[in-house]
Amino acid sequence: MAWFKRDKKGIITSTEEKKEAPDGLWNKCPNCKKALHYADQVENKYVCHYCGYHLRIGSKEYFSVLFDNNQFTELFENLHSGDPLEFKDNKNYTERLQESYTKTGLKDAIRAAHGKINNHDLVIACMDFNFIGGSMGSVVGEKIARSIDYCIEHKIPFLMISKSGGARMMEAAFSLMQMAKTSAKLALLSKAKIPYISLLTDPTTGGVTASYAMLGDINISEPGALIGFAGPRVIKETIKKDLPKGFQTSEFVLEHGFLDFIVDRRQMKNKIGTFLQMMKS
Amino acid sequence: MNTTFDFEKPIADLQGQIDKIKQVSEKTKVDMSETLTELETQLARTRKDIYSNLTGWQNVQISRHPERPYTLAYIEMICDDFIEMHGDRTVGDDKAIVGGFGTLNGETVMFIGHQKGINTKMRQYRNFGMANPEGYRKALRLMKLAEKFNKPVVTLIDTPGAYPGLEAEERGQGEAIARNLLEMSVLQVPIICIIIGEGASGGALGIGIGDRVLMLEHSWYSVISPENCSAILWRTWDFKERAAESLKLTAENMLKNKLIDGIIKEPLGGAHYDPATMASTIKDQILKDLHKLRSRDIDTVVKERIEKFCSMGVVVE
Ligand SMILES: [Zn+2]
């Protein structure tokens, strides 16, 4: 359960930060190291047009990639984290939250919104990895739960975009119970026969994988995403062997039967739109 | 007791004194009963003092005591009959999760629990109570069987976590646990979950969705073990005591935070001091709760189960 950043591949900063930076008009593809201009990134749905690497993006970018005309109504936006355990490591949890608010401009590691995708109504809940490693605390669980209630009430399909290091340790058992909460709500969504699409993006691990991310009517992913329950380092330490190449990539997970398909981000909107159309007719 | 902990030293010291005086008194035929009575009173008081003021970490130590009873020991002590069932019908039989129908005062109950080994060889055989996906799928299969024949489910939780292995990932550890969470939340029979030792993370929760979630007095339940929490936050295991406090993982804290429904008292010092008494307390609790749950409409029971888990979490609006 490593909610902190992986240091292997660079994490793309949010677009707000990028514009303000002096060299903010471009950055390097973490895979092929070629310079990517910001305008080209937007144009190409944040996929490197040299090597096809899917840049790590947040809710703002996913909403713009998927919602028609980037139009949507954000839901439950004012939910904030409490500090029920008064958790303290080398920093108070409340301080850590304050820093994250300032650094990311986000209110927690998830945003939910109602909009249209190829003219089909859809609710999307999308995780933000920049906010404490996309960790799942009470706010993440509650926003997902409320989004599902909203979908049941308005009979709208639900798309969950996961991107998370797992549980939020500073909320300890409260965080753990978000797995139970979201799974119970998904049981109700399923009973209501409302489609649930789970999109697992780079990275999706820990308690998120072991709850809502794996429970889609269809589970889908992007190329090259890390998807797993235990983190690769923990597994390596446990089995005391090197991990095979491509272990825990979305391609590996597809091959083992836990994904329905992998879709290039540039075709994602249309593919999801087609699925929603099929479920309707 | 073969294993005593550092914090139990004052008890061991007093016990040692008492034993010595008894020996001397026997040999010399000198009456020392007054001193003995005094020491025994002191011993009783010391034991009570120590065991009612345990830190989080001390509870974790007790929960891992090598002589603490595990699932099959409890099943043997509380069931009149028990038929163990094996296999997930897909891949194999996970030895870290056991299950089967048992009878409890004439009522048939599906028991499912993590199983740890009682010696070095068995610990390996049971994979230290760390289940693979097959374990969670076997558990689900047995729960569905119980549902089909309208028998209640009792789960006994005791795991340091789901197994973080290569094959576990290949066979979908995440999906197996997730599926159980969803299915258990709507299972149409009463479910009682009891954390009897270690309740670590998703590996524990994977058989932990119930109408009554109870913890034995000295068990612990959290999102991560204190050692791993320490390793992540401080990059070393040295802060495990502090991590155990921060995680608020004791039964008392879990009840206070409304994340469990009740605590089952242990014999003084822990279940391993008196397994028979512990088993009979657990049996009484199960019978009492089953009686209550059975008297109610199952739709209401399931609805309240879902509502209970959905109310967990602290958010500010
Ligand atoms: Zn590239």
mmCIF file with all atom_site columns, C-alpha atoms in Angstrom, chain A residues 71-172:
data_model
loop_
_atom_site.group_PDB
_atom_site.id
_atom_site.type_symbol
_atom_site.label_atom_id
_atom_site.label_alt_id
_atom_site.label_comp_id
_atom_site.label_asym_id
_atom_site.label_entity_id
_atom_site.label_seq_id
_atom_site.pdbx_PDB_ins_code
_atom_site.Cartn_x
_atom_site.Cartn_y
_atom_site.Cartn_z
_atom_site.occupancy
_atom_site.B_iso_or_equiv
_atom_site.pdbx_formal_charge
_atom_site.auth_seq_id
_atom_site.auth_comp_id
_atom_site.auth_asym_id
_atom_site.auth_atom_id
_atom_site.pdbx_PDB_model_num
ATOM 1   C CA . GLN A 1 71  ? -19.405 20.412 -20.352 1.00 0.00 ? 71  GLN A CA 1
ATOM 2   C CA . PHE A 1 72  ? -20.436 18.856 -17.057 1.00 0.00 ? 72  PHE A CA 1
ATOM 3   C CA . THR A 1 73  ? -21.931 19.590 -13.676 1.00 0.00 ? 73  THR A CA 1
ATOM 4   C CA . GLU A 1 74  ? -19.628 18.763 -10.822 1.00 0.00 ? 74  GLU A CA 1
ATOM 5   C CA . LEU A 1 75  ? -21.273 16.769 -8.022  1.00 0.00 ? 75  LEU A CA 1
ATOM 6   C CA . PHE A 1 76  ? -20.694 16.894 -4.263  1.00 0.00 ? 76  PHE A CA 1
ATOM 7   C CA . GLU A 1 77  ? -17.728 19.199 -4.757  1.00 0.00 ? 77  GLU A CA 1
ATOM 8   C CA . ASN A 1 78  ? -17.586 20.525 -1.226  1.00 0.00 ? 78  ASN A CA 1
ATOM 9   C CA . LEU A 1 79  ? -16.757 17.303 0.579   1.00 0.00 ? 79  LEU A CA 1
ATOM 10  C CA . HIS A 1 80  ? -13.574 17.563 2.628   1.00 0.00 ? 80  HIS A CA 1
ATOM 11  C CA . SER A 1 81  ? -11.671 15.138 4.719   1.00 0.00 ? 81  SER A CA 1
ATOM 12  C CA . GLY A 1 82  ? -12.024 15.112 8.495   1.00 0.00 ? 82  GLY A CA 1
ATOM 13  C CA . ASP A 1 83  ? -9.264  13.857 10.769  1.00 0.00 ? 83  ASP A CA 1
ATOM 14  C CA . PRO A 1 84  ? -11.159 11.327 12.879  1.00 0.00 ? 84  PRO A CA 1
ATOM 15  C CA . LEU A 1 85  ? -8.041  9.625  14.231  1.00 0.00 ? 85  LEU A CA 1
ATOM 16  C CA . GLU A 1 86  ? -6.003  12.821 14.743  1.00 0.00 ? 86  GLU A CA 1
ATOM 17  C CA . PHE A 1 87  ? -3.349  11.012 12.796  1.00 0.00 ? 87  PHE A CA 1
ATOM 18  C CA . LYS A 1 88  ? 0.211   12.148 13.154  1.00 0.00 ? 88  LYS A CA 1
ATOM 19  C CA . ASP A 1 89  ? 3.405   10.779 11.691  1.00 0.00 ? 89  ASP A CA 1
ATOM 20  C CA . ASN A 1 90  ? 6.175   13.255 11.050  1.00 0.00 ? 90  ASN A CA 1
ATOM 21  C CA . LYS A 1 91  ? 3.415   15.648 10.039  1.00 0.00 ? 91  LYS A CA 1
ATOM 22  C CA . ASN A 1 92  ? -0.168  16.122 11.187  1.00 0.00 ? 92  ASN A CA 1
ATOM 23  C CA . TYR A 1 93  ? -2.725  14.755 8.738   1.00 0.00 ? 93  TYR A CA 1
ATOM 24  C CA . THR A 1 94  ? -4.516  18.127 8.778   1.00 0.00 ? 94  THR A CA 1
ATOM 25  C CA . GLU A 1 95  ? -1.279  19.850 7.719   1.00 0.00 ? 95  GLU A CA 1
ATOM 26  C CA . ARG A 1 96  ? -0.751  17.291 4.985   1.00 0.00 ? 96  ARG A CA 1
ATOM 27  C CA . LEU A 1 97  ? -4.266  17.973 3.722   1.00 0.00 ? 97  LEU A CA 1
ATOM 28  C CA . GLN A 1 98  ? -3.723  21.737 3.744   1.00 0.00 ? 98  GLN A CA 1
ATOM 29  C CA . GLU A 1 99  ? -0.525  21.335 1.746   1.00 0.00 ? 99  GLU A CA 1
ATOM 30  C CA . SER A 1 100 ? -2.307  19.125 -0.756  1.00 0.00 ? 100 SER A CA 1
ATOM 31  C CA . TYR A 1 101 ? -5.143  21.632 -1.165  1.00 0.00 ? 101 TYR A CA 1
ATOM 32  C CA . THR A 1 102 ? -2.627  24.350 -1.921  1.00 0.00 ? 102 THR A CA 1
ATOM 33  C CA . LYS A 1 103 ? -0.405  22.241 -4.135  1.00 0.00 ? 103 LYS A CA 1
ATOM 34  C CA . THR A 1 104 ? -3.119  20.675 -6.279  1.00 0.00 ? 104 THR A CA 1
ATOM 35  C CA . GLY A 1 105 ? -6.067  23.044 -6.085  1.00 0.00 ? 105 GLY A CA 1
ATOM 36  C CA . LEU A 1 106 ? -8.138  19.915 -5.427  1.00 0.00 ? 106 LEU A CA 1
ATOM 37  C CA . LYS A 1 107 ? -10.369 19.127 -2.437  1.00 0.00 ? 107 LYS A CA 1
ATOM 38  C CA . ASP A 1 108 ? -9.496  15.445 -2.320  1.00 0.00 ? 108 ASP A CA 1
ATOM 39  C CA . ALA A 1 109 ? -8.279  12.587 -4.506  1.00 0.00 ? 109 ALA A CA 1
ATOM 40  C CA . ILE A 1 110 ? -11.522 12.374 -6.488  1.00 0.00 ? 110 ILE A CA 1
ATOM 41  C CA . ARG A 1 111 ? -13.997 14.495 -8.439  1.00 0.00 ? 111 ARG A CA 1
ATOM 42  C CA . ALA A 1 112 ? -17.423 13.457 -9.668  1.00 0.00 ? 112 ALA A CA 1
ATOM 43  C CA . ALA A 1 113 ? -19.427 15.001 -12.467 1.00 0.00 ? 113 ALA A CA 1
ATOM 44  C CA . HIS A 1 114 ? -22.542 14.516 -14.564 1.00 0.00 ? 114 HIS A CA 1
ATOM 45  C CA . GLY A 1 115 ? -22.283 15.226 -18.272 1.00 0.00 ? 115 GLY A CA 1
ATOM 46  C CA . LYS A 1 116 ? -22.820 13.667 -21.683 1.00 0.00 ? 116 LYS A CA 1
ATOM 47  C CA . ILE A 1 117 ? -20.603 11.430 -23.763 1.00 0.00 ? 117 ILE A CA 1
ATOM 48  C CA . ASN A 1 118 ? -21.622 11.181 -27.428 1.00 0.00 ? 118 ASN A CA 1
ATOM 49  C CA . ASN A 1 119 ? -24.930 12.529 -26.193 1.00 0.00 ? 119 ASN A CA 1
ATOM 50  C CA . HIS A 1 120 ? -25.466 9.762  -23.591 1.00 0.00 ? 120 HIS A CA 1
ATOM 51  C CA . ASP A 1 121 ? -25.856 10.868 -19.980 1.00 0.00 ? 121 ASP A CA 1
ATOM 52  C CA . LEU A 1 122 ? -23.023 9.624  -17.826 1.00 0.00 ? 122 LEU A CA 1
ATOM 53  C CA . VAL A 1 123 ? -21.716 10.185 -14.305 1.00 0.00 ? 123 VAL A CA 1
ATOM 54  C CA . ILE A 1 124 ? -17.934 10.005 -14.043 1.00 0.00 ? 124 ILE A CA 1
ATOM 55  C CA . ALA A 1 125 ? -16.041 9.765  -10.773 1.00 0.00 ? 125 ALA A CA 1
ATOM 56  C CA . CYS A 1 126 ? -12.344 10.245 -11.448 1.00 0.00 ? 126 CYS A CA 1
ATOM 57  C CA . MET A 1 127 ? -9.444  9.924  -9.035  1.00 0.00 ? 127 MET A CA 1
ATOM 58  C CA . ASP A 1 128 ? -6.564  12.389 -8.877  1.00 0.00 ? 128 ASP A CA 1
ATOM 59  C CA . PHE A 1 129 ? -3.183  10.837 -8.168  1.00 0.00 ? 129 PHE A CA 1
ATOM 60  C CA . ASN A 1 130 ? -1.644  14.217 -7.340  1.00 0.00 ? 130 ASN A CA 1
ATOM 61  C CA . PHE A 1 131 ? -3.665  14.389 -4.146  1.00 0.00 ? 131 PHE A CA 1
ATOM 62  C CA . ILE A 1 132 ? -1.808  12.244 -1.552  1.00 0.00 ? 132 ILE A CA 1
ATOM 63  C CA . GLY A 1 133 ? -1.073  9.534  -4.101  1.00 0.00 ? 133 GLY A CA 1
ATOM 64  C CA . GLY A 1 134 ? -4.708  9.159  -5.107  1.00 0.00 ? 134 GLY A CA 1
ATOM 65  C CA . SER A 1 135 ? -5.273  7.487  -1.770  1.00 0.00 ? 135 SER A CA 1
ATOM 66  C CA . MET A 1 136 ? -8.731  6.312  -0.788  1.00 0.00 ? 136 MET A CA 1
ATOM 67  C CA . GLY A 1 137 ? -10.057 7.963  2.346   1.00 0.00 ? 137 GLY A CA 1
ATOM 68  C CA . SER A 1 138 ? -13.552 8.813  3.526   1.00 0.00 ? 138 SER A CA 1
ATOM 69  C CA . VAL A 1 139 ? -14.083 11.519 0.904   1.00 0.00 ? 139 VAL A CA 1
ATOM 70  C CA . VAL A 1 140 ? -13.238 9.164  -1.953  1.00 0.00 ? 140 VAL A CA 1
ATOM 71  C CA . GLY A 1 141 ? -15.610 6.524  -0.561  1.00 0.00 ? 141 GLY A CA 1
ATOM 72  C CA . GLU A 1 142 ? -18.382 9.002  0.142   1.00 0.00 ? 142 GLU A CA 1
ATOM 73  C CA . LYS A 1 143 ? -18.207 10.661 -3.297  1.00 0.00 ? 143 LYS A CA 1
ATOM 74  C CA . ILE A 1 144 ? -18.361 7.280  -5.001  1.00 0.00 ? 144 ILE A CA 1
ATOM 75  C CA . ALA A 1 145 ? -21.274 6.232  -2.776  1.00 0.00 ? 145 ALA A CA 1
ATOM 76  C CA . ARG A 1 146 ? -23.177 9.437  -3.493  1.00 0.00 ? 146 ARG A CA 1
ATOM 77  C CA . SER A 1 147 ? -22.409 9.221  -7.222  1.00 0.00 ? 147 SER A CA 1
ATOM 78  C CA . ILE A 1 148 ? -23.910 5.731  -7.268  1.00 0.00 ? 148 ILE A CA 1
ATOM 79  C CA . ASP A 1 149 ? -27.006 6.947  -5.388  1.00 0.00 ? 149 ASP A CA 1
ATOM 80  C CA . TYR A 1 150 ? -27.292 9.745  -7.970  1.00 0.00 ? 150 TYR A CA 1
ATOM 81  C CA . CYS A 1 151 ? -26.978 7.227  -10.836 1.00 0.00 ? 151 CYS A CA 1
ATOM 82  C CA . ILE A 1 152 ? -29.694 5.017  -9.322  1.00 0.00 ? 152 ILE A CA 1
ATOM 83  C CA . GLU A 1 153 ? -31.987 7.975  -8.711  1.00 0.00 ? 153 GLU A CA 1
ATOM 84  C CA . HIS A 1 154 ? -31.574 9.398  -12.218 1.00 0.00 ? 154 HIS A CA 1
ATOM 85  C CA . LYS A 1 155 ? -31.009 6.071  -14.013 1.00 0.00 ? 155 LYS A CA 1
ATOM 86  C CA . ILE A 1 156 ? -27.662 7.150  -15.450 1.00 0.00 ? 156 ILE A CA 1
ATOM 87  C CA . PRO A 1 157 ? -24.709 4.830  -16.165 1.00 0.00 ? 157 PRO A CA 1
ATOM 88  C CA . PHE A 1 158 ? -21.608 5.175  -14.007 1.00 0.00 ? 158 PHE A CA 1
ATOM 89  C CA . LEU A 1 159 ? -17.975 5.386  -15.095 1.00 0.00 ? 159 LEU A CA 1
ATOM 90  C CA . MET A 1 160 ? -15.349 5.094  -12.373 1.00 0.00 ? 160 MET A CA 1
ATOM 91  C CA . ILE A 1 161 ? -11.814 6.128  -13.323 1.00 0.00 ? 161 ILE A CA 1
ATOM 92  C CA . SER A 1 162 ? -9.408  4.661  -10.770 1.00 0.00 ? 162 SER A CA 1
ATOM 93  C CA . LYS A 1 163 ? -5.866  5.890  -10.237 1.00 0.00 ? 163 LYS A CA 1
ATOM 94  C CA . SER A 1 164 ? -4.615  5.151  -6.777  1.00 0.00 ? 164 SER A CA 1
ATOM 95  C CA . GLY A 1 165 ? -1.867  3.803  -4.565  1.00 0.00 ? 165 GLY A CA 1
ATOM 96  C CA . GLY A 1 166 ? -4.558  2.257  -2.348  1.00 0.00 ? 166 GLY A CA 1
ATOM 97  C CA . ALA A 1 167 ? -5.845  3.106  1.081   1.00 0.00 ? 167 ALA A CA 1
ATOM 98  C CA . ARG A 1 168 ? -5.135  6.366  2.886   1.00 0.00 ? 168 ARG A CA 1
ATOM 99  C CA . MET A 1 169 ? -3.157  5.297  5.894   1.00 0.00 ? 169 MET A CA 1
ATOM 100 C CA . MET A 1 170 ? -3.949  8.456  7.863   1.00 0.00 ? 170 MET A CA 1
ATOM 101 C CA . GLU A 1 171 ? -7.571  7.377  7.953   1.00 0.00 ? 171 GLU A CA 1
ATOM 102 C CA . ALA A 1 172 ? -6.630  3.786  8.853   1.00 0.00 ? 172 ALA A CA 1
#
